[in-house]
Amino acid sequence: MNAIEIHDLHKSFEGFSLKDVSFSVPQGTVMGFVGENGAGKSTTIKCMLNLLKKEYGEILLFGKDIVEHELSIKNDIGVVFDDLHIPETLNATQLDKFMKKVFKTWDSSYYFERLRQFKIPEKKRVKELSRGMRMKLSIALALAHHPKLLILDEPTSGLDPIIRDEILDLFLAFMQDETHSILFSSHITSDLEKIADYITFIHNGEVLFSEGKDVLLYEYGIFKGSKEEIGAIPEHAILRKRNGAFGVEALVLKNEVNEVFSFEKPSIEDIMLFYVKGSV
C-alpha cells in the first residue's frame, strides 16, 4: 500500500504551474522531495493537504481521496512547515489544551514528554522561542496525536547542524514503526542522504525523476573525459551530459558500462544539477 499517491496533479498561478506531477510514497518509507526554491514543493504539499484546490489530477492518502475524506484522513497526518503557524502569544501548555479539541487521538502525556526531551519551556510564549525551539515544538505538536504519516516542508531549513541532526534522529525514531511514512521536502540534500529511502526531484513544476536513493547513489556514476572518451560509452547508458572545466562530464548507469571505465560517486545534488544543466 502507498501512503501517498499523486497522479497528474495540475495547479496554475500567474507565471507558474505544476505540470502533471506524479509520484508515490510506499508505506513504511521516507520520500525526500527536493527542488530549488520556487520549484513547486510547497505548492504540491498544500494541494496534498487541500489547502490549495487542485485544478485536476488525483491525490490519494492511505488510498483515499483527500478532497472526499479530508477530515478522517487529517487525523492520521502530522504536518511540519518551515515555521510555526500559530498565535505567537500562546505557550506550549496552552497549545496542549487547544490541540485536545482538534485531534481525538491527542496524547497530552506523550506531548509533555517530548517537551521535556526537547527542553522546550512549557510556559514560554512561542514568540520568545528560538527558531530551533520553534521547530522542535512544531514537531512535538505534529507527533503527539500519533499520526501514521508526517509531511515535512523544509523543517531543517536555517537550523545549525547540531539541531538538524537532533531533528533527523526524531524522524528516524518515528520510522521505527513500519506502518509510518514521511514525505520530507528539503533543499538540504545531505539531510535526505541520511534519512530518505526515495528521492523525487521537482523542477519548474515538473517531476524530473522519482527513484530509490540507493539507486541514485550507487548505480549512477559520473564519468569525466574528452569527447572521444565519452564516445566509447554506450548511448543507452548515458542519462545526461554537460561540458566540464576540462572536457565533458556524463551521468551514467554504471552497470551498463564496461568495468574498465572509472566513475566518481555522485551526490543527490550532483544528479539534480545534471538533470537541470545537462542534456540528453
PDB file of N, CA, C and O in Angstrom, residues 6-10 17-23 33 40 44 58 200 202 205-207:
ATOM      1  N   ILE A   6       0.088  10.424  -5.983  1.00  0.00           N
ATOM      2  CA  ILE A   6      -0.289  11.634  -6.717  1.00  0.00           C
ATOM      3  C   ILE A   6      -0.203  11.322  -8.199  1.00  0.00           C
ATOM      4  O   ILE A   6       0.826  10.826  -8.681  1.00  0.00           O
ATOM      5  N   HIS A   7      -1.286  11.591  -8.913  1.00  0.00           N
ATOM      6  CA  HIS A   7      -1.339  11.309 -10.343  1.00  0.00           C
ATOM      7  C   HIS A   7      -1.754  12.572 -11.105  1.00  0.00           C
ATOM      8  O   HIS A   7      -2.830  13.132 -10.866  1.00  0.00           O
ATOM      9  N   ASP A   8      -0.868  13.032 -11.997  1.00  0.00           N
ATOM     10  CA  ASP A   8      -1.191  14.107 -12.951  1.00  0.00           C
ATOM     11  C   ASP A   8      -1.744  15.348 -12.262  1.00  0.00           C
ATOM     12  O   ASP A   8      -2.704  15.975 -12.735  1.00  0.00           O
ATOM     13  N   LEU A   9      -1.133  15.729 -11.142  1.00  0.00           N
ATOM     14  CA  LEU A   9      -1.574  16.921 -10.411  1.00  0.00           C
ATOM     15  C   LEU A   9      -1.228  18.183 -11.184  1.00  0.00           C
ATOM     16  O   LEU A   9      -0.091  18.362 -11.624  1.00  0.00           O
ATOM     17  N   HIS A  10      -2.216  19.063 -11.311  1.00  0.00           N
ATOM     18  CA  HIS A  10      -2.007  20.327 -12.017  1.00  0.00           C
ATOM     19  C   HIS A  10      -2.590  21.468 -11.194  1.00  0.00           C
ATOM     20  O   HIS A  10      -3.705  21.393 -10.696  1.00  0.00           O
ATOM     21  N   SER A  17       3.216  26.984 -12.860  1.00  0.00           N
ATOM     22  CA  SER A  17       2.210  25.924 -12.746  1.00  0.00           C
ATOM     23  C   SER A  17       2.877  24.589 -12.439  1.00  0.00           C
ATOM     24  O   SER A  17       4.018  24.329 -12.846  1.00  0.00           O
ATOM     25  N   LEU A  18       2.161  23.768 -11.664  1.00  0.00           N
ATOM     26  CA  LEU A  18       2.519  22.357 -11.534  1.00  0.00           C
ATOM     27  C   LEU A  18       2.030  21.650 -12.786  1.00  0.00           C
ATOM     28  O   LEU A  18       0.879  21.826 -13.183  1.00  0.00           O
ATOM     29  N   LYS A  19       2.902  20.854 -13.393  1.00  0.00           N
ATOM     30  CA  LYS A  19       2.578  20.235 -14.679  1.00  0.00           C
ATOM     31  C   LYS A  19       2.521  18.716 -14.521  1.00  0.00           C
ATOM     32  O   LYS A  19       3.554  18.043 -14.526  1.00  0.00           O
ATOM     33  N   ASP A  20       1.340  18.184 -14.335  1.00  0.00           N
ATOM     34  CA  ASP A  20       1.133  16.730 -14.297  1.00  0.00           C
ATOM     35  C   ASP A  20       2.099  16.034 -13.334  1.00  0.00           C
ATOM     36  O   ASP A  20       2.771  15.068 -13.687  1.00  0.00           O
ATOM     37  N   VAL A  21       2.167  16.544 -12.121  1.00  0.00           N
ATOM     38  CA  VAL A  21       3.049  15.971 -11.098  1.00  0.00           C
ATOM     39  C   VAL A  21       2.525  14.606 -10.668  1.00  0.00           C
ATOM     40  O   VAL A  21       1.352  14.458 -10.311  1.00  0.00           O
ATOM     41  N   SER A  22       3.393  13.606 -10.710  1.00  0.00           N
ATOM     42  CA  SER A  22       3.030  12.247 -10.311  1.00  0.00           C
ATOM     43  C   SER A  22       4.186  11.607  -9.542  1.00  0.00           C
ATOM     44  O   SER A  22       5.332  11.656  -9.982  1.00  0.00           O
ATOM     45  N   PHE A  23       3.877  11.027  -8.394  1.00  0.00           N
ATOM     46  CA  PHE A  23       4.822  10.195  -7.652  1.00  0.00           C
ATOM     47  C   PHE A  23       4.059   9.505  -6.528  1.00  0.00           C
ATOM     48  O   PHE A  23       2.916   9.861  -6.225  1.00  0.00           O
ATOM     49  N   PHE A  33      11.741  14.972  -0.973  1.00  0.00           N
ATOM     50  CA  PHE A  33      11.118  15.771  -2.036  1.00  0.00           C
ATOM     51  C   PHE A  33      11.989  16.994  -2.244  1.00  0.00           C
ATOM     52  O   PHE A  33      12.008  17.902  -1.403  1.00  0.00           O
ATOM     53  N   GLY A  40       8.081  24.189  -6.757  1.00  0.00           N
ATOM     54  CA  GLY A  40       6.734  23.628  -6.658  1.00  0.00           C
ATOM     55  C   GLY A  40       6.536  22.680  -5.489  1.00  0.00           C
ATOM     56  O   GLY A  40       5.479  22.064  -5.368  1.00  0.00           O
ATOM     57  N   THR A  44       2.804  21.701  -4.114  1.00  0.00           N
ATOM     58  CA  THR A  44       2.374  20.303  -4.136  1.00  0.00           C
ATOM     59  C   THR A  44       1.861  19.876  -2.771  1.00  0.00           C
ATOM     60  O   THR A  44       0.797  19.242  -2.652  1.00  0.00           O
ATOM     61  N   GLU A  58      -5.216  13.513  -9.314  1.00  0.00           N
ATOM     62  CA  GLU A  58      -5.711  12.696  -8.214  1.00  0.00           C
ATOM     63  C   GLU A  58      -4.690  12.685  -7.085  1.00  0.00           C
ATOM     64  O   GLU A  58      -3.499  12.503  -7.302  1.00  0.00           O
ATOM     65  N   THR A 200      12.395  12.259  -4.900  1.00  0.00           N
ATOM     66  CA  THR A 200      11.639  12.824  -6.016  1.00  0.00           C
ATOM     67  C   THR A 200      12.139  14.241  -6.242  1.00  0.00           C
ATOM     68  O   THR A 200      12.189  15.047  -5.306  1.00  0.00           O
ATOM     69  N   ILE A 202      11.675  17.781  -8.220  1.00  0.00           N
ATOM     70  CA  ILE A 202      10.775  18.629  -8.978  1.00  0.00           C
ATOM     71  C   ILE A 202      11.512  19.889  -9.411  1.00  0.00           C
ATOM     72  O   ILE A 202      12.280  20.473  -8.629  1.00  0.00           O
ATOM     73  N   GLY A 205       8.028  23.028 -11.635  1.00  0.00           N
ATOM     74  CA  GLY A 205       6.689  22.442 -11.606  1.00  0.00           C
ATOM     75  C   GLY A 205       6.573  21.070 -12.229  1.00  0.00           C
ATOM     76  O   GLY A 205       5.464  20.529 -12.318  1.00  0.00           O
ATOM     77  N   GLU A 206       7.693  20.469 -12.644  1.00  0.00           N
ATOM     78  CA  GLU A 206       7.671  19.141 -13.258  1.00  0.00           C
ATOM     79  C   GLU A 206       8.565  18.177 -12.484  1.00  0.00           C
ATOM     80  O   GLU A 206       9.662  18.550 -12.059  1.00  0.00           O
ATOM     81  N   VAL A 207       8.119  16.942 -12.309  1.00  0.00           N
ATOM     82  CA  VAL A 207       8.948  15.911 -11.684  1.00  0.00           C
ATOM     83  C   VAL A 207       9.915  15.375 -12.735  1.00  0.00           C
ATOM     84  O   VAL A 207       9.497  14.816 -13.754  1.00  0.00           O
TER      85      VAL A 207
END
